[in-house]
CSV table of C-alpha atoms in Angstrom, one decimal:
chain,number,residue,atom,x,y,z
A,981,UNK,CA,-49.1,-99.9,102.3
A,982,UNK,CA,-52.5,-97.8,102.8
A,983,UNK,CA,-52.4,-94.8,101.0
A,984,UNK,CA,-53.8,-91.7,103.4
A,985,UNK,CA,-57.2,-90.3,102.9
A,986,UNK,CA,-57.8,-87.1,101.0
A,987,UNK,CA,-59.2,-84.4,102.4
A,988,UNK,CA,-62.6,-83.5,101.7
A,989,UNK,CA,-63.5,-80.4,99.9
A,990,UNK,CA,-66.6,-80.9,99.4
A,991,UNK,CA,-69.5,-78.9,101.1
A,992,UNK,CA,-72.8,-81.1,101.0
A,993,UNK,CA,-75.0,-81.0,103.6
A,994,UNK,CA,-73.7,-77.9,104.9
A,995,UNK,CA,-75.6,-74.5,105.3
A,996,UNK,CA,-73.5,-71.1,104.5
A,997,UNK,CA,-74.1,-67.3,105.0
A,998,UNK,CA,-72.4,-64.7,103.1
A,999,UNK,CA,-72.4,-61.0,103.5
A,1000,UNK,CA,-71.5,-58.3,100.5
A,1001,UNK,CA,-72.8,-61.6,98.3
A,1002,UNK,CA,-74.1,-59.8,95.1
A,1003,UNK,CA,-70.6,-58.5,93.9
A,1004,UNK,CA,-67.2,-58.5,93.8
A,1005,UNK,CA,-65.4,-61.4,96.2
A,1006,UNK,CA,-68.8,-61.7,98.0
A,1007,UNK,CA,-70.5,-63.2,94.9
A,1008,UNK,CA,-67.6,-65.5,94.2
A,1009,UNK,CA,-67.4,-67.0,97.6
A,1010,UNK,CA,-71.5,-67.6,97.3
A,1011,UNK,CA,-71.1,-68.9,93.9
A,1012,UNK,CA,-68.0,-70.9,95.1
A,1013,UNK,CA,-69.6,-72.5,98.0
A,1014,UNK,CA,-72.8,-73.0,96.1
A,1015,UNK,CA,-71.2,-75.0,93.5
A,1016,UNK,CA,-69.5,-76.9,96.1
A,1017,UNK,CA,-72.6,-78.6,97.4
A,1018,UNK,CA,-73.8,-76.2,100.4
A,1019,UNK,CA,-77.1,-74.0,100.0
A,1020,UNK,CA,-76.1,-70.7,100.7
A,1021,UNK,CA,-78.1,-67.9,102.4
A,1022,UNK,CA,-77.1,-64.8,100.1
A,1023,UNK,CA,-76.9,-61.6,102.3
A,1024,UNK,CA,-76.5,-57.7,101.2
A,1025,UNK,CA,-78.0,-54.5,101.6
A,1026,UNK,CA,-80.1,-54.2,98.0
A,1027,UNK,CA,-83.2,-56.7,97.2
A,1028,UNK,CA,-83.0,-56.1,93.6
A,1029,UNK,CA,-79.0,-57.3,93.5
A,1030,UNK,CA,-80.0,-60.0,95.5
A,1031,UNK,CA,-82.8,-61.4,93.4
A,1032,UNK,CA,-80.6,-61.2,90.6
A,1033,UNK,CA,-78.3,-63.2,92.2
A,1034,UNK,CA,-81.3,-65.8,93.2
A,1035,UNK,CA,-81.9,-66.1,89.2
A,1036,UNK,CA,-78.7,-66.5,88.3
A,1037,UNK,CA,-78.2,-69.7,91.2
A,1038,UNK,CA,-81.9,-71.2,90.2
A,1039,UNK,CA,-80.7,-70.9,86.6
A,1040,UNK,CA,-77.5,-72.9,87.4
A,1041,UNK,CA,-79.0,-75.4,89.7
A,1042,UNK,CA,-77.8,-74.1,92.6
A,1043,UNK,CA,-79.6,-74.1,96.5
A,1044,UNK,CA,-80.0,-70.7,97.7
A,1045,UNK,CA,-81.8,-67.8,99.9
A,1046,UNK,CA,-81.5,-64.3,100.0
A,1047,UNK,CA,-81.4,-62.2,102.8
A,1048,UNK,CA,-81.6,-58.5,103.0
A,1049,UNK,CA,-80.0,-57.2,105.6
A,1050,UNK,CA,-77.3,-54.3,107.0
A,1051,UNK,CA,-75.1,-56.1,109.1
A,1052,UNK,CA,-74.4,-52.4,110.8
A,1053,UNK,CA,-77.3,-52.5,112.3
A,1054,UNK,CA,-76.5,-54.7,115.1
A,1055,UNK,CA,-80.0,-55.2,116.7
A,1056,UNK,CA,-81.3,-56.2,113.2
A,1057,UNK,CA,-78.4,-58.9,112.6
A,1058,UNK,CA,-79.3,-60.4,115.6
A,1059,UNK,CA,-82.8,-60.7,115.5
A,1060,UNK,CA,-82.2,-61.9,112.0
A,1061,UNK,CA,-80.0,-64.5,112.9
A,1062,UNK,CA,-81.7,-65.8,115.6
A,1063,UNK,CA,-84.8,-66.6,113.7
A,1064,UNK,CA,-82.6,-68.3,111.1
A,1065,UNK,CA,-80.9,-71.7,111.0
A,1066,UNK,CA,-77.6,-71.9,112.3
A,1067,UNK,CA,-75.1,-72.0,109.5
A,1068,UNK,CA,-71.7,-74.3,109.5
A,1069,UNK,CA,-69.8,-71.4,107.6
A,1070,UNK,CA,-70.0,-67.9,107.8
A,1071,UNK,CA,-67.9,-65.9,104.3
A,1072,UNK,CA,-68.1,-62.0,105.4
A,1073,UNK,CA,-67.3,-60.3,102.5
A,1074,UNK,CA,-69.1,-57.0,103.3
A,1075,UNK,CA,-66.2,-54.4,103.5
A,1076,UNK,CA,-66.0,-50.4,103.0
A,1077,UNK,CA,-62.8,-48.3,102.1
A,1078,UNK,CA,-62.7,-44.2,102.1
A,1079,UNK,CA,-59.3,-43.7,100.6
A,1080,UNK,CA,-57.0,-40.5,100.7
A,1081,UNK,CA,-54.4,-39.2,102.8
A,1082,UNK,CA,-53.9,-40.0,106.9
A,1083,UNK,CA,-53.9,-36.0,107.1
A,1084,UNK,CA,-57.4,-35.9,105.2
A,1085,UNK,CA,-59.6,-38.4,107.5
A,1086,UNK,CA,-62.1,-37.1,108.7
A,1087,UNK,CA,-63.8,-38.3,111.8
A,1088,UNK,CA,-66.6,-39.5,109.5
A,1089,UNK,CA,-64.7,-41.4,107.4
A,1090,UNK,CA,-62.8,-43.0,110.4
A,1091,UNK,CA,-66.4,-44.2,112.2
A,1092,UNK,CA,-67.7,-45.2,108.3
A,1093,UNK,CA,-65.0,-47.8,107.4
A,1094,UNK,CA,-63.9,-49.0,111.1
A,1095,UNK,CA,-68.1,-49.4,111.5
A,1096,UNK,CA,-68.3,-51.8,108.7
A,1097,UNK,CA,-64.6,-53.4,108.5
A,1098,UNK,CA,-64.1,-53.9,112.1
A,1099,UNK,CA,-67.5,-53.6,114.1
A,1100,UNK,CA,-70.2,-55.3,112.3
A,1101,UNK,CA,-67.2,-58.1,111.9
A,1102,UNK,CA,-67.2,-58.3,115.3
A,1103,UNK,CA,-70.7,-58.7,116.2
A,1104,UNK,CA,-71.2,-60.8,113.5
A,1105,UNK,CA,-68.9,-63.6,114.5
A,1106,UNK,CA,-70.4,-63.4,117.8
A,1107,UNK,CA,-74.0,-64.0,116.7
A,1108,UNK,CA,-73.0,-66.7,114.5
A,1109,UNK,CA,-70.5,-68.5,116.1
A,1110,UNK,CA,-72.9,-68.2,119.3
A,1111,UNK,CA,-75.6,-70.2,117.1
A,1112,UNK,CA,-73.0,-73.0,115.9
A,1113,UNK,CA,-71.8,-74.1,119.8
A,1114,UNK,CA,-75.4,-73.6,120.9
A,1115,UNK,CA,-76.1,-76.7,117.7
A,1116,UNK,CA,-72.8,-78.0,118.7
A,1117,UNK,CA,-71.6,-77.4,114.6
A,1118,UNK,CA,-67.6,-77.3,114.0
A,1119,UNK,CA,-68.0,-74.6,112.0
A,1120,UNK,CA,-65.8,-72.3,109.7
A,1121,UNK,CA,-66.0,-68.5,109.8
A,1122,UNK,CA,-63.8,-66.7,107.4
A,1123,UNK,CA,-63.8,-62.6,107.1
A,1124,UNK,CA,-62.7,-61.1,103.7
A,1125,UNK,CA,-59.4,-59.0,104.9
A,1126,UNK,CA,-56.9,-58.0,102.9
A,1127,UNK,CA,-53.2,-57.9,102.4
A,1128,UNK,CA,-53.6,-54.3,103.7
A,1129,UNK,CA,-54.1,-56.0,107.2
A,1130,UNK,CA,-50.4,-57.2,107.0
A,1131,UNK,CA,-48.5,-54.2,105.1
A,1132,UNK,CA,-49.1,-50.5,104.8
A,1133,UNK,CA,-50.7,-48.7,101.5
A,1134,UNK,CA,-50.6,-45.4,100.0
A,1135,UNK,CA,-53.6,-43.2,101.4
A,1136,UNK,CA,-54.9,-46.5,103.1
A,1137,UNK,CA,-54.2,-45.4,106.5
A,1138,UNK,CA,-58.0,-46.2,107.7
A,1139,UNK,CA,-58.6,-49.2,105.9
A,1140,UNK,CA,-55.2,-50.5,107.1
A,1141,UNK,CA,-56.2,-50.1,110.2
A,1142,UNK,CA,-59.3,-51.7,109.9
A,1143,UNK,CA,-57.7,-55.0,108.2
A,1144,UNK,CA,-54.7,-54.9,110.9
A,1145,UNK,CA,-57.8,-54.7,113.5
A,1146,UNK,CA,-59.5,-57.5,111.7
A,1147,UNK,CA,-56.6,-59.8,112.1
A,1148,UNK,CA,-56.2,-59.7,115.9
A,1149,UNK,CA,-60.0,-60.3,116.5
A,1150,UNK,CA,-59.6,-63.1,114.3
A,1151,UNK,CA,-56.8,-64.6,116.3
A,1152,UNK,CA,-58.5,-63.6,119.8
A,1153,UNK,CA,-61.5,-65.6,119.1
A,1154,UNK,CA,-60.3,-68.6,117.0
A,1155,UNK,CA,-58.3,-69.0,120.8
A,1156,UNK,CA,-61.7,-68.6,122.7
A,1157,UNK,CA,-63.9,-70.8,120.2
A,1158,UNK,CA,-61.3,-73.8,119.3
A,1159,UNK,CA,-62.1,-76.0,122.1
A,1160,UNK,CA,-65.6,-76.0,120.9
A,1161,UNK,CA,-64.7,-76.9,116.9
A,1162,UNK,CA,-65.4,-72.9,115.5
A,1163,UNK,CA,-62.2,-72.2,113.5
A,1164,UNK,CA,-61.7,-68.8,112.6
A,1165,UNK,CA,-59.4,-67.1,109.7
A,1166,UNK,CA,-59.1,-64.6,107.3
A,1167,UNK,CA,-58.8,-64.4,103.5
A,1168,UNK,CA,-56.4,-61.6,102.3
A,1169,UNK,CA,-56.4,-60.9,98.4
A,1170,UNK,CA,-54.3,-58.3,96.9
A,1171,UNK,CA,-56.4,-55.8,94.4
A,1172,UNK,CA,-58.9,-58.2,92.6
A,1173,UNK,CA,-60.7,-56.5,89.8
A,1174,UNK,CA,-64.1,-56.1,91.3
A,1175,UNK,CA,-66.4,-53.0,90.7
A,1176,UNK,CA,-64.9,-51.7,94.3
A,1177,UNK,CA,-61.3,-51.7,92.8
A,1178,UNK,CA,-62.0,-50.3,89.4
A,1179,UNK,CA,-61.2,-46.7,90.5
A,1180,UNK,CA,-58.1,-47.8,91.8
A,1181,UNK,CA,-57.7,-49.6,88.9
A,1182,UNK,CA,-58.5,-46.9,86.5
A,1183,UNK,CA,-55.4,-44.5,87.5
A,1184,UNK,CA,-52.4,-45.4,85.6
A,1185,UNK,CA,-49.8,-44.8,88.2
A,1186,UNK,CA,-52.0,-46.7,90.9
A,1187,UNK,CA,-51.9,-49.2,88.5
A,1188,UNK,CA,-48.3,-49.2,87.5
A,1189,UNK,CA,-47.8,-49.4,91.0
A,1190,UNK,CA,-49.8,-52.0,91.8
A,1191,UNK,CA,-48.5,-54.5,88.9
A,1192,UNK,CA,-44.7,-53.3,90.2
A,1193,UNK,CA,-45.9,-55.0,93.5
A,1194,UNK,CA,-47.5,-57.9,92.6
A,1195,UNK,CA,-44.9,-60.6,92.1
A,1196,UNK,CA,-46.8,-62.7,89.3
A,1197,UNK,CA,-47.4,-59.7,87.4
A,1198,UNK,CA,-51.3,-59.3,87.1
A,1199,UNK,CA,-54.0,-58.0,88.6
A,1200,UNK,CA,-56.2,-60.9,90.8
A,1201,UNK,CA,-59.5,-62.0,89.3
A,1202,UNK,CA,-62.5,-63.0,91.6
A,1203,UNK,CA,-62.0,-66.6,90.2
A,1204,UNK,CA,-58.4,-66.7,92.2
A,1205,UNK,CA,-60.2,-66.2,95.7
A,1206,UNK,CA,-63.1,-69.0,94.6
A,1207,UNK,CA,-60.7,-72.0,95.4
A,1208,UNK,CA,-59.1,-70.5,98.8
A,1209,UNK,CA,-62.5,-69.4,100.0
A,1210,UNK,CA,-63.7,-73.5,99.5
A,1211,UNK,CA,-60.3,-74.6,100.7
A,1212,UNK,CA,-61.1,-72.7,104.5
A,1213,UNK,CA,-64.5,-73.7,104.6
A,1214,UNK,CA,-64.0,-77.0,104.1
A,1215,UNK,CA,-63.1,-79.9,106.4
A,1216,UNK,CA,-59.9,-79.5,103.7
A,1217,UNK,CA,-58.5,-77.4,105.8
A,1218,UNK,CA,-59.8,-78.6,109.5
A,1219,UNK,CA,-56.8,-77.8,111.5
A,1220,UNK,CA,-56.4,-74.0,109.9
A,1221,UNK,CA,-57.6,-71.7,112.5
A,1222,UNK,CA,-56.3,-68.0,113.7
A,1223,UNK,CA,-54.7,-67.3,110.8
A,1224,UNK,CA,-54.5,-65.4,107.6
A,1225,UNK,CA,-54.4,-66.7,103.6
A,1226,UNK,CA,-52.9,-64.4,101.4
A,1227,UNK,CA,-53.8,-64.7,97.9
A,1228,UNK,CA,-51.9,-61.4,96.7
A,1229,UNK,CA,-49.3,-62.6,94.3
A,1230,UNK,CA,-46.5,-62.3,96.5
A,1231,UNK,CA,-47.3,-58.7,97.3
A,1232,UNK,CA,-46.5,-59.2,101.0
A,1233,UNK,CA,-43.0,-61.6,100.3
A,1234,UNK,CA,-41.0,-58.4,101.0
């Protein structure tokens, strides 16, 4: 008998970019792929964050560039990406959330989140997956959702609609970039403690609420996200594409 190969989780060799890298789930996944083997370019809005972050990867051993960039501004992410190498994995962790109720939005708040969330996603999976078939890479491009994009939430109604957005283009172009080896997905935590959530996290019936929900009882850490984010961009999981993993604790099994 000859026992099957393993899958290869391993991510030597391989070049990364991730957005919203200098906190929350956006510094996990660069750490995460980082200590995986690939050299990551580190992207966010702040250069002092991302220098940090830089330090903290030298220190550690890790390969690594920074990048500082607003992926809103569309001419600006191209240009940027253009004059870049092409990556085999794209993590795009940048996300924005203006909470309250559906009655409340303002127009403002609608264009802010949908801006970040929905159209800089968009343009952003263009740019980079146009670069990998160009190099003829089978490359990986995972979005940070959320498991708002697959239930509803209390005074979420914008960022629901944002995730839910998120989860069609994802499925629209891991159809249109298959045939060419660019798989496509989405990660969708539940509330991980991360500086975004801790106002959430500070209200005791948000809280109560949220612990009710979550089926193992606890609150995510960014270290549950680390090992899913590895898993889809790696050749581990080579035939997952146009769909969704939920790491939410079984928030979404009812």
């Amino acid at each position: 008998m000859q026992l099957p190969t393993s899958p290869d989780f391993t991510l030597h060799g391989k070049r990364a970019l991730v957005t919203g890298a200098t906190s929350g789930i956006g510094l996990g996944a660069a750490t995460a792929l980082a200590r995986a083997g690939a050299h990551v370019l580190c992207v966010a809005r702040g250069a002092g964050p991302l220098a940090d972050l830089a330090a903290a990867m030298a220190r550690e051993g890790l390969s690594c560039e920074t990048l500082v960039l607003d992926i809103t501004d569309i001419a600006a992410m191209r240009a940027a990406l253009a004059e870049a190498d092409p990556v085999d994995i794209l993590v795009n962790s940048a996300g924005m959330a203006r909470h309250g109720p559906a009655l409340d939005t303002t127009p403002e708040d609608f264009d802010a989140v949908m801006n970040v969330n929905l159209r800089a996603a968009y343009f952003l999976s263009t740019a980079v997956a146009r670069r990998m078939i160009e190099a003829g890479l089978r490359g990986s491009i995972l979005h940070v959702g959320s498991q708002m994009g697959h239930v509803g939430g209390i005074d979420r109604g914008v960022y629901c609609a944002s995730k839910h957005a998120l989860e069609g283009m994802v499925k629209s172009m891991a159809i249109e970039w298959g045939p060419h080896g660019v798989r496509v997905n989405t990660l969708c935590p539940t509330f991980i403690r991360t500086p975004l959530g801790e106002q959430t996290l500070a209200d005791p019936v948000r809280r109560a609420w949220i612990e009710d929900k979550i089926k193992l009882g606890r609150v995510g850490e960014v270290a549950d996200i680390m090992g899913a984010v590895v898993y889809l961009c790696s050749d581990a999981s080579a035939l997952v594409t146009g769909t969704s993993l939920l790491v939410d604790g079984g928030w979404t099994a009812d």
